[in-house]
Coordinates of C-alpha atoms in Angstrom, one line a residue:
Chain A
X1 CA -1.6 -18.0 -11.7
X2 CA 0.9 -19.3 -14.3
X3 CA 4.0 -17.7 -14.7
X4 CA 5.3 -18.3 -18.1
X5 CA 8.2 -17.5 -18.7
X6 CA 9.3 -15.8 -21.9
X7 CA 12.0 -17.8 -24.2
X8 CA 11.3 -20.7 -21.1
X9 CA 11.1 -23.7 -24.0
X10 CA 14.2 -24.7 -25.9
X11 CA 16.5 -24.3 -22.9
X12 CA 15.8 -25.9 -19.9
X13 CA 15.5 -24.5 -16.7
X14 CA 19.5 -24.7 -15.2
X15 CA 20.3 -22.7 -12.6
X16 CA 22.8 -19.3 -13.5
X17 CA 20.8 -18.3 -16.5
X18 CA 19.7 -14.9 -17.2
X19 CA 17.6 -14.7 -14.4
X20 CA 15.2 -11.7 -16.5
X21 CA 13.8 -15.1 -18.5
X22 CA 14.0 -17.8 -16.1
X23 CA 12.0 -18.8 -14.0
X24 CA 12.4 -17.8 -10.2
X25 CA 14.9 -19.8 -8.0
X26 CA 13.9 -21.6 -5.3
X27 CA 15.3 -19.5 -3.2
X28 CA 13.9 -16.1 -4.7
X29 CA 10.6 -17.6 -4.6
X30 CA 10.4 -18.4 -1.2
X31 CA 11.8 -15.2 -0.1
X32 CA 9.4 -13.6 -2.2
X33 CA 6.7 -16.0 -0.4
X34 CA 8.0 -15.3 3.2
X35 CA 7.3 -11.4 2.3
X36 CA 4.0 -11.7 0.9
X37 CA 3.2 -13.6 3.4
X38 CA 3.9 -11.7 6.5
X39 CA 2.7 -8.5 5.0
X40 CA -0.5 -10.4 4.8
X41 CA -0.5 -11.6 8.5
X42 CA 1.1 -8.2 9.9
X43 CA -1.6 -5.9 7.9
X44 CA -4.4 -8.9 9.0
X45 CA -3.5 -8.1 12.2
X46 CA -4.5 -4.6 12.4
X47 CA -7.4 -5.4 10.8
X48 CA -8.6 -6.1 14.7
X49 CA -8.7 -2.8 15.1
X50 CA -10.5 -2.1 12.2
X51 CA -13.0 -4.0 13.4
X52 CA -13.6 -2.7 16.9
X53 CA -13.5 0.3 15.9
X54 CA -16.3 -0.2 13.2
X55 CA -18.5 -1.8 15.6
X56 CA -17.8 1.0 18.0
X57 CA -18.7 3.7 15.0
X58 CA -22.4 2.3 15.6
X59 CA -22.1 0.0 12.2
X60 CA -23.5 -3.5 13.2
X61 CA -21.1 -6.6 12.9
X62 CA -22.1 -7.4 9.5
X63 CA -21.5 -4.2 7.8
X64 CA -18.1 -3.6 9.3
X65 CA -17.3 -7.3 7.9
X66 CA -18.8 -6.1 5.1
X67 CA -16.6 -3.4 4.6
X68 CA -13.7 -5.3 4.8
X69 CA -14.6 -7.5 2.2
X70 CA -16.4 -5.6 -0.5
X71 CA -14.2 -1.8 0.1
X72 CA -11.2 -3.5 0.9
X73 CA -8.8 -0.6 1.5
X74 CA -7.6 -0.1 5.1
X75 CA -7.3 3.8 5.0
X76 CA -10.8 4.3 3.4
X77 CA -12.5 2.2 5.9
X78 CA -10.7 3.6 8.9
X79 CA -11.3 7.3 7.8
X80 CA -15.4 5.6 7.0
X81 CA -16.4 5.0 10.3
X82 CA -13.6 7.6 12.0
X83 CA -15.7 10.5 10.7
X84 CA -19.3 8.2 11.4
X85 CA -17.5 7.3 15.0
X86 CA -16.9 11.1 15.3
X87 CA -20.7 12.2 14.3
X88 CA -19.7 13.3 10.6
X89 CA -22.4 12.9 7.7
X90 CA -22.6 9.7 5.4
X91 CA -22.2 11.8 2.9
X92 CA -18.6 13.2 4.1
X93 CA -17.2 9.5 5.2
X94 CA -18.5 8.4 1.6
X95 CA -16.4 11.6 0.4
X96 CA -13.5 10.9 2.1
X97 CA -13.3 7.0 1.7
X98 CA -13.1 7.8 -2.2
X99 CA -10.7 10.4 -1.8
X100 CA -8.3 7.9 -0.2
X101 CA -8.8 5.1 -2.4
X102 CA -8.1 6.9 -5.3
X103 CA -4.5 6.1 -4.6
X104 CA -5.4 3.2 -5.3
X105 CA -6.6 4.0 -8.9
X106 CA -2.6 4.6 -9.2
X107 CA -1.5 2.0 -7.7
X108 CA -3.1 0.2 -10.4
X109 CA -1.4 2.1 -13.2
X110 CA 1.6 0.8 -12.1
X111 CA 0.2 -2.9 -11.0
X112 CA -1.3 -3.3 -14.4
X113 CA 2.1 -3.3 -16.6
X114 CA 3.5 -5.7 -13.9
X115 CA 0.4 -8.0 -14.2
X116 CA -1.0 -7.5 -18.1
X117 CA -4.2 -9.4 -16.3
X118 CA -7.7 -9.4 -18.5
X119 CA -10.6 -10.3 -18.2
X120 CA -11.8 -11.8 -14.9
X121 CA -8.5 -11.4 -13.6
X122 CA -8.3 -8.5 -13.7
X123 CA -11.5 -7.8 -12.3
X124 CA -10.2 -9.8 -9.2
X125 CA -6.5 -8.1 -9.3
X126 CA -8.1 -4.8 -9.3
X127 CA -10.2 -5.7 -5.9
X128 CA -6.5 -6.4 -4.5
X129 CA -5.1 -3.7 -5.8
X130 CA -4.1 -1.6 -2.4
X131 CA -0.7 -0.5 -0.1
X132 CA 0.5 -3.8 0.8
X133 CA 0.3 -5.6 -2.6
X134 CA 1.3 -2.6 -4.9
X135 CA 4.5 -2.0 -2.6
X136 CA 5.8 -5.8 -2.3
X137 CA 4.9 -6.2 -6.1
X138 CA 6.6 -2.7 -7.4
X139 CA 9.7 -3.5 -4.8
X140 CA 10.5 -7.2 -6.7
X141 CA 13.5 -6.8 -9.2
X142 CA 11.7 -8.4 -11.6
X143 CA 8.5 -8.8 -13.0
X144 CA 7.4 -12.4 -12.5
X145 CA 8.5 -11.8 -9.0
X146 CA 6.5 -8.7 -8.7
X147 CA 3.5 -10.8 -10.0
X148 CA 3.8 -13.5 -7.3
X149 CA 4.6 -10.9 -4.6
X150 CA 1.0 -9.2 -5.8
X151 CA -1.3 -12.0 -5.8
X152 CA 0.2 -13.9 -2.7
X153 CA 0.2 -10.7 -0.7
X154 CA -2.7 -9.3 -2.1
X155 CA -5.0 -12.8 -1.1
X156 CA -2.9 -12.9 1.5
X157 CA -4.3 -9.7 3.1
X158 CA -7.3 -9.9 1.9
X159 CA -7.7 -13.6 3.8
X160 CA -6.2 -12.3 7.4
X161 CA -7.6 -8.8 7.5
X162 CA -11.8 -9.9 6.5
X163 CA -10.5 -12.6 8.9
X164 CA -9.3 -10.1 11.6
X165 CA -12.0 -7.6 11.1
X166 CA -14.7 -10.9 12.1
X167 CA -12.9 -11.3 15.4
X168 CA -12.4 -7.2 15.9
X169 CA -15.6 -6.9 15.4
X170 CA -17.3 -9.8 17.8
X171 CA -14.6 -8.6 20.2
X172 CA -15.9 -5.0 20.0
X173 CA -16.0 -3.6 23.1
X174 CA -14.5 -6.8 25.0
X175 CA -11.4 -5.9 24.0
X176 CA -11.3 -1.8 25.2
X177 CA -9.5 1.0 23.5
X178 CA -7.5 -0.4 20.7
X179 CA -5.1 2.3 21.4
X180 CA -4.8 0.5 24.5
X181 CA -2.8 -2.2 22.9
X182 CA -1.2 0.0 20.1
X183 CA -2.6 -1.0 17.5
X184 CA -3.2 3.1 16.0
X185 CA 0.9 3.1 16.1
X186 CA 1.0 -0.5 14.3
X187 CA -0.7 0.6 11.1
X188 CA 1.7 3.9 11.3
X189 CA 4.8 1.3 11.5
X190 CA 3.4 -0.9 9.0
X191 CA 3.7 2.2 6.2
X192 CA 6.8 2.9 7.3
X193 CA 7.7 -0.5 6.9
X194 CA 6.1 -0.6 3.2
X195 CA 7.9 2.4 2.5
X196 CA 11.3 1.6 3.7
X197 CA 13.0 -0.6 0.6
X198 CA 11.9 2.3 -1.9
X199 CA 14.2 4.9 -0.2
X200 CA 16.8 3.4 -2.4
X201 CA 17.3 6.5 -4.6
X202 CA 17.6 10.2 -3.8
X203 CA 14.5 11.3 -6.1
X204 CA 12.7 8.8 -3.5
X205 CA 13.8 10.5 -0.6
X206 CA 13.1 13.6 -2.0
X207 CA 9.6 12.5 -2.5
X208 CA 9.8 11.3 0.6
X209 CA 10.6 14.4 2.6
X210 CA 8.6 16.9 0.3
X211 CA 4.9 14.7 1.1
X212 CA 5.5 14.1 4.6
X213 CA 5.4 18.3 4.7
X214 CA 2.7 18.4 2.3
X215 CA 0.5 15.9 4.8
X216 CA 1.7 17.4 7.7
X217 CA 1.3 21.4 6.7
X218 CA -2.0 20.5 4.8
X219 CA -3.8 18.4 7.4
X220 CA -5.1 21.1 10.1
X221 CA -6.4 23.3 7.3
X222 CA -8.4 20.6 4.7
X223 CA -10.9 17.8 5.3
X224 CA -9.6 14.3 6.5
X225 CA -8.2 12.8 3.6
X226 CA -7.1 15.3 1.2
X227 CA -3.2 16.4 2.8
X228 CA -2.7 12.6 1.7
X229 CA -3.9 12.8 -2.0
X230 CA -1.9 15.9 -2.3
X231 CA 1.1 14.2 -1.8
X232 CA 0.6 13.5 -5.2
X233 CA 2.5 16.5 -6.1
X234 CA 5.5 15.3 -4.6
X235 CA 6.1 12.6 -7.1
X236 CA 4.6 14.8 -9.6
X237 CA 7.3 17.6 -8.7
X238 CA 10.0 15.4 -8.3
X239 CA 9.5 13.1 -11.1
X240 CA 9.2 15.9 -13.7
X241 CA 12.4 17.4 -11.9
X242 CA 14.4 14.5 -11.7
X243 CA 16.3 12.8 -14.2
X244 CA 19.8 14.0 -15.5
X245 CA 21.1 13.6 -12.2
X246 CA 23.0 11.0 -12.7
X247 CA 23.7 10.3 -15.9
X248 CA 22.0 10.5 -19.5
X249 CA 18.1 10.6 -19.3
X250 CA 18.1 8.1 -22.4
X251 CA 18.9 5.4 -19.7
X252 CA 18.5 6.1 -15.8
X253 CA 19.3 2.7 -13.8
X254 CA 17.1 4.2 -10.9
X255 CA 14.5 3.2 -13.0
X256 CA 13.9 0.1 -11.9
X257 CA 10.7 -0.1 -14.2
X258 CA 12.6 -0.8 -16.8
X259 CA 12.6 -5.1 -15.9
X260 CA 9.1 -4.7 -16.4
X261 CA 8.8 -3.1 -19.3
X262 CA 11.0 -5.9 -21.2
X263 CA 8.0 -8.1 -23.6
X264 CA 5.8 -5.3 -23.7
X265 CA 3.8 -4.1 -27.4
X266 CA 4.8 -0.5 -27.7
Chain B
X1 CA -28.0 7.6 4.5
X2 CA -28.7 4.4 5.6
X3 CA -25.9 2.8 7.1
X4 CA -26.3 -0.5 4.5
X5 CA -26.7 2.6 2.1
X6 CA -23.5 4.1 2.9
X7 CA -21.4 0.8 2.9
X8 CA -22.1 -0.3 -0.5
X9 CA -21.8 3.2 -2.0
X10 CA -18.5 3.8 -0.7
X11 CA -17.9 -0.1 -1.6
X12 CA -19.0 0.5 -5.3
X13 CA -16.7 4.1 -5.7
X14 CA -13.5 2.2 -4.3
X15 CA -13.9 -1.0 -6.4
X16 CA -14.2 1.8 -10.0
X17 CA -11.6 3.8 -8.2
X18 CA -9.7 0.6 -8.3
X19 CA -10.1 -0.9 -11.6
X20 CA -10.1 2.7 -13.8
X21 CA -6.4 2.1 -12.7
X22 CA -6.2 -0.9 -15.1
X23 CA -8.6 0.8 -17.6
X24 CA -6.2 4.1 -18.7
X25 CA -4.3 2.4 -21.8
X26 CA -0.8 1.7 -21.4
X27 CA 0.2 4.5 -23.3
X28 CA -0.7 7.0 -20.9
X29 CA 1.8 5.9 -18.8
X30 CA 5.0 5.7 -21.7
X31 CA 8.2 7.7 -21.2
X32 CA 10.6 8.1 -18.7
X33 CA 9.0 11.1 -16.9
X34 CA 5.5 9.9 -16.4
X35 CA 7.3 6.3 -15.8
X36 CA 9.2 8.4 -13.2
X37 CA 6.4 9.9 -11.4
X38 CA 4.6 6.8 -11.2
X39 CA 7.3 5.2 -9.4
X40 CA 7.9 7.6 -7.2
X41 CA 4.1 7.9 -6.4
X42 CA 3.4 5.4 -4.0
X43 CA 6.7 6.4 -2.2
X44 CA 4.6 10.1 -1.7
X45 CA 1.4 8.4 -0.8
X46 CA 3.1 5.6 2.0
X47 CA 4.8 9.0 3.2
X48 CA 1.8 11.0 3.5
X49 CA 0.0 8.2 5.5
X50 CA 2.8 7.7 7.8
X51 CA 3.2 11.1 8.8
X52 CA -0.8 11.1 9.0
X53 CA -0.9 8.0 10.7
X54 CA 1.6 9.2 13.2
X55 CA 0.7 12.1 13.8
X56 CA -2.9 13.4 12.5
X57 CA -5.7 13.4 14.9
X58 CA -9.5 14.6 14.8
X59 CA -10.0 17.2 12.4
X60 CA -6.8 16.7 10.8
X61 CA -4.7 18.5 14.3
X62 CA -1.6 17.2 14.9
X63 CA 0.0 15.3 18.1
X64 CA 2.9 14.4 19.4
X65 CA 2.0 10.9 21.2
X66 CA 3.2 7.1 21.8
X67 CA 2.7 6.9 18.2
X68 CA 5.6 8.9 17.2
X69 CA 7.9 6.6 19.9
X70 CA 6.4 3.5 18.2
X71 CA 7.1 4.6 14.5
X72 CA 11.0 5.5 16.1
X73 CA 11.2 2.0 17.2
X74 CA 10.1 0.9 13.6
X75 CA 13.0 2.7 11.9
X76 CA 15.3 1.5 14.5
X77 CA 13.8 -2.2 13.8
X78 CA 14.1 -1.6 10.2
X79 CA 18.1 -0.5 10.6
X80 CA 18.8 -3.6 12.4
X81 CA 16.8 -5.5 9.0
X82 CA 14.3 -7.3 11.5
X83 CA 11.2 -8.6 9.6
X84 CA 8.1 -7.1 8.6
X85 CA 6.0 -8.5 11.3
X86 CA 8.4 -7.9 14.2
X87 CA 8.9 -4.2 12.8
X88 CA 4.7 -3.8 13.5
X89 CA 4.7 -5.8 16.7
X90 CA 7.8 -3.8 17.8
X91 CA 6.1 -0.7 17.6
X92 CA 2.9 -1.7 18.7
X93 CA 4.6 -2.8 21.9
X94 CA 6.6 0.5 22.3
X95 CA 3.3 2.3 21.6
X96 CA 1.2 0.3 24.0
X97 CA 3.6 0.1 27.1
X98 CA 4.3 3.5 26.8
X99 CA 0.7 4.2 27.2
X100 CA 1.0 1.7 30.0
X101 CA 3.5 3.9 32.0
X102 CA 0.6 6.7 31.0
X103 CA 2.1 8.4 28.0
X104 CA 0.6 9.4 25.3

């Protein structure tokens, strides 16, 4: 990917300059790198489980590699072949799946005025777009951060956890019951780990607090999927809500959107 | 359907789920309140899933298990600013021992 850097020629690169049109520094960079990177490897790594649990849903090897590579969204896969591992109709996992993914339909409304990708590009971003990548991307202070952090981490986990799934999967049964080794409570620990550096602000926590009792007083009563779509309302509710809390609404410095916006057409 | 059937289906709705993301013109999401609410979405989503995750079992019941020990450890890990991968393999461990000792 090349990051150009807006207002980059006429002044060269010197360390201490606005850092909103410089390039990264070193340092940022690699930081940025070193997250990206073990996202990718820590979210790969559940992927084992993905893939025993596939194979043990009755899907041969091949399709549960396949679903790794072509659906690409942990949440929809593991509700897929938890309602087919469970007896449920194609139909129903289908139904499900999509529910879940449609998060990240979102994801990409807010990837896409990080990324302004077209054509293939974006075709390829959008099969990237999930959890890991959208939260390290959004969680960058600015936006040619937020672009490296996307791409790296989004490859990233998409190399480890097709990678993962393969020896999950050829595992299968050799390895027992993935609870067994935790692995159910990594991918818990993993979205709490996603979620932690957004927290910052008190509309966040709000959020925060407001879907975890959505998903939790929702989930006995509807079908597998849907308590966690409707925690939609929670940053519907508390994003309408919000705003004059702390000062003016003209110019809210929670917002940290606001790096991103900088460059583009209105 | 057939199980091929069903994996490409479900393939195909979650790559258009995907990419009608970077489809909806950029002026749908203008302004500070819609900007707001798209922030603050993913935040809702990670939130849901981890109190899913944590806690949701077949048929959408809910359990008290390792699982809520492990995710404890990961707040604790994430306090003391350890690293992504040592916050997963943390809990994990907490998660997996405890089952060990025949707990949840």
């Amino acid at each position: 990917m090349s990051t150009t850097a807006p207002d980059a020629e006429g002044e060269g690169p010197r360390e201490g300059a606005h850092p909103a049109y410089t390039g990264m520094e070193p340092s940022t960079r690699k930081a940025v790198l070193r997250q990206s990177l073990s996202v990718g490897i820590a979210t790969g790594a559940y992927g084992i489980s993905f893939g025993a649990l596939g194979v043990a849903s009755g899907l041969s090897i091949l399709q549960t590699v396949a679903l790794s590579a072509l659906l690409f969204s942990g949440g929809s896969q593991f509700a897929l072949v938890g309602i087919l591992g469970a007896g449920g109709t194609g139909s129903a996992a289908v139904a499900t799946s999509t529910l879940l993914g449609v998060r990240n339909g979102l994801y990409g409304l807010q990837t896409s005025r990080i990324l302004h990708v077209r054509g293939l590009r974006r075709l390829l971003a959008a099969q990237v777009t999930i959890d890991e990548s959208t939260a390290v991307a959004v969680g960058q202070e600015h936006r040619a951060e937020g672009r490296l952090g996307f791409w790296v981490t989004g490859i990233a986990v998409y190399v480890f956890w097709n990678l993962m799934t393969l020896i999950g999967a050829l595992a299968g049964n050799a390895l027992g019951d993935p609870q067994r080794w935790g692995l159910d409570a990594a991918a818990a620990a993993a979205f709490t780990a996603l979620l932690w550096p957004r927290l910052r602000s008190r509309d966040a926590a709000a959020t925060m607090v407001l879907a975890v009792a959505i998903a939790l007083l929702t989930s006995p009563l509807l079908p597998v999927g849907v308590p966690v779509i409707l925690t939609v309302l929670a940053a519907v509710v508390i994003g309408l809500s919000g705003g004059g809390r702390h000062e003016p609404p003209t110019e809210d410095p929670e917002l940290d959107d606001d790096e991103f916006r900088e460059g583009v057409p209105s | 359907m057939s199980s091929w059937t069903l994996v490409l289906v479900a393939s195909g709705l979650a790559y258009v789920t995907k990419l009608a993301g970077y489809l909806v013109p950029e002026s749908w999401v203008e302004g500070p309140r819609r900007s707001r609410v798209l922030t603050l979405l993913p935040v809702a989503l990670l939130a849901g899933l981890v109190a899913i995750q944590t806690f949701g079992g077949d048929g959408g019941s809910l359990h008290v298990d390792a699982r809520l020990a492990a995710v404890a450890a990961a707040i604790l890990l994430l306090l003391l600013r350890a690293n992504f991968l040592v916050v997963v393999i943390g809990a994990a461990a907490v998660a997996a021992g405890l089952r060990a000792l025949g707990w949840g």
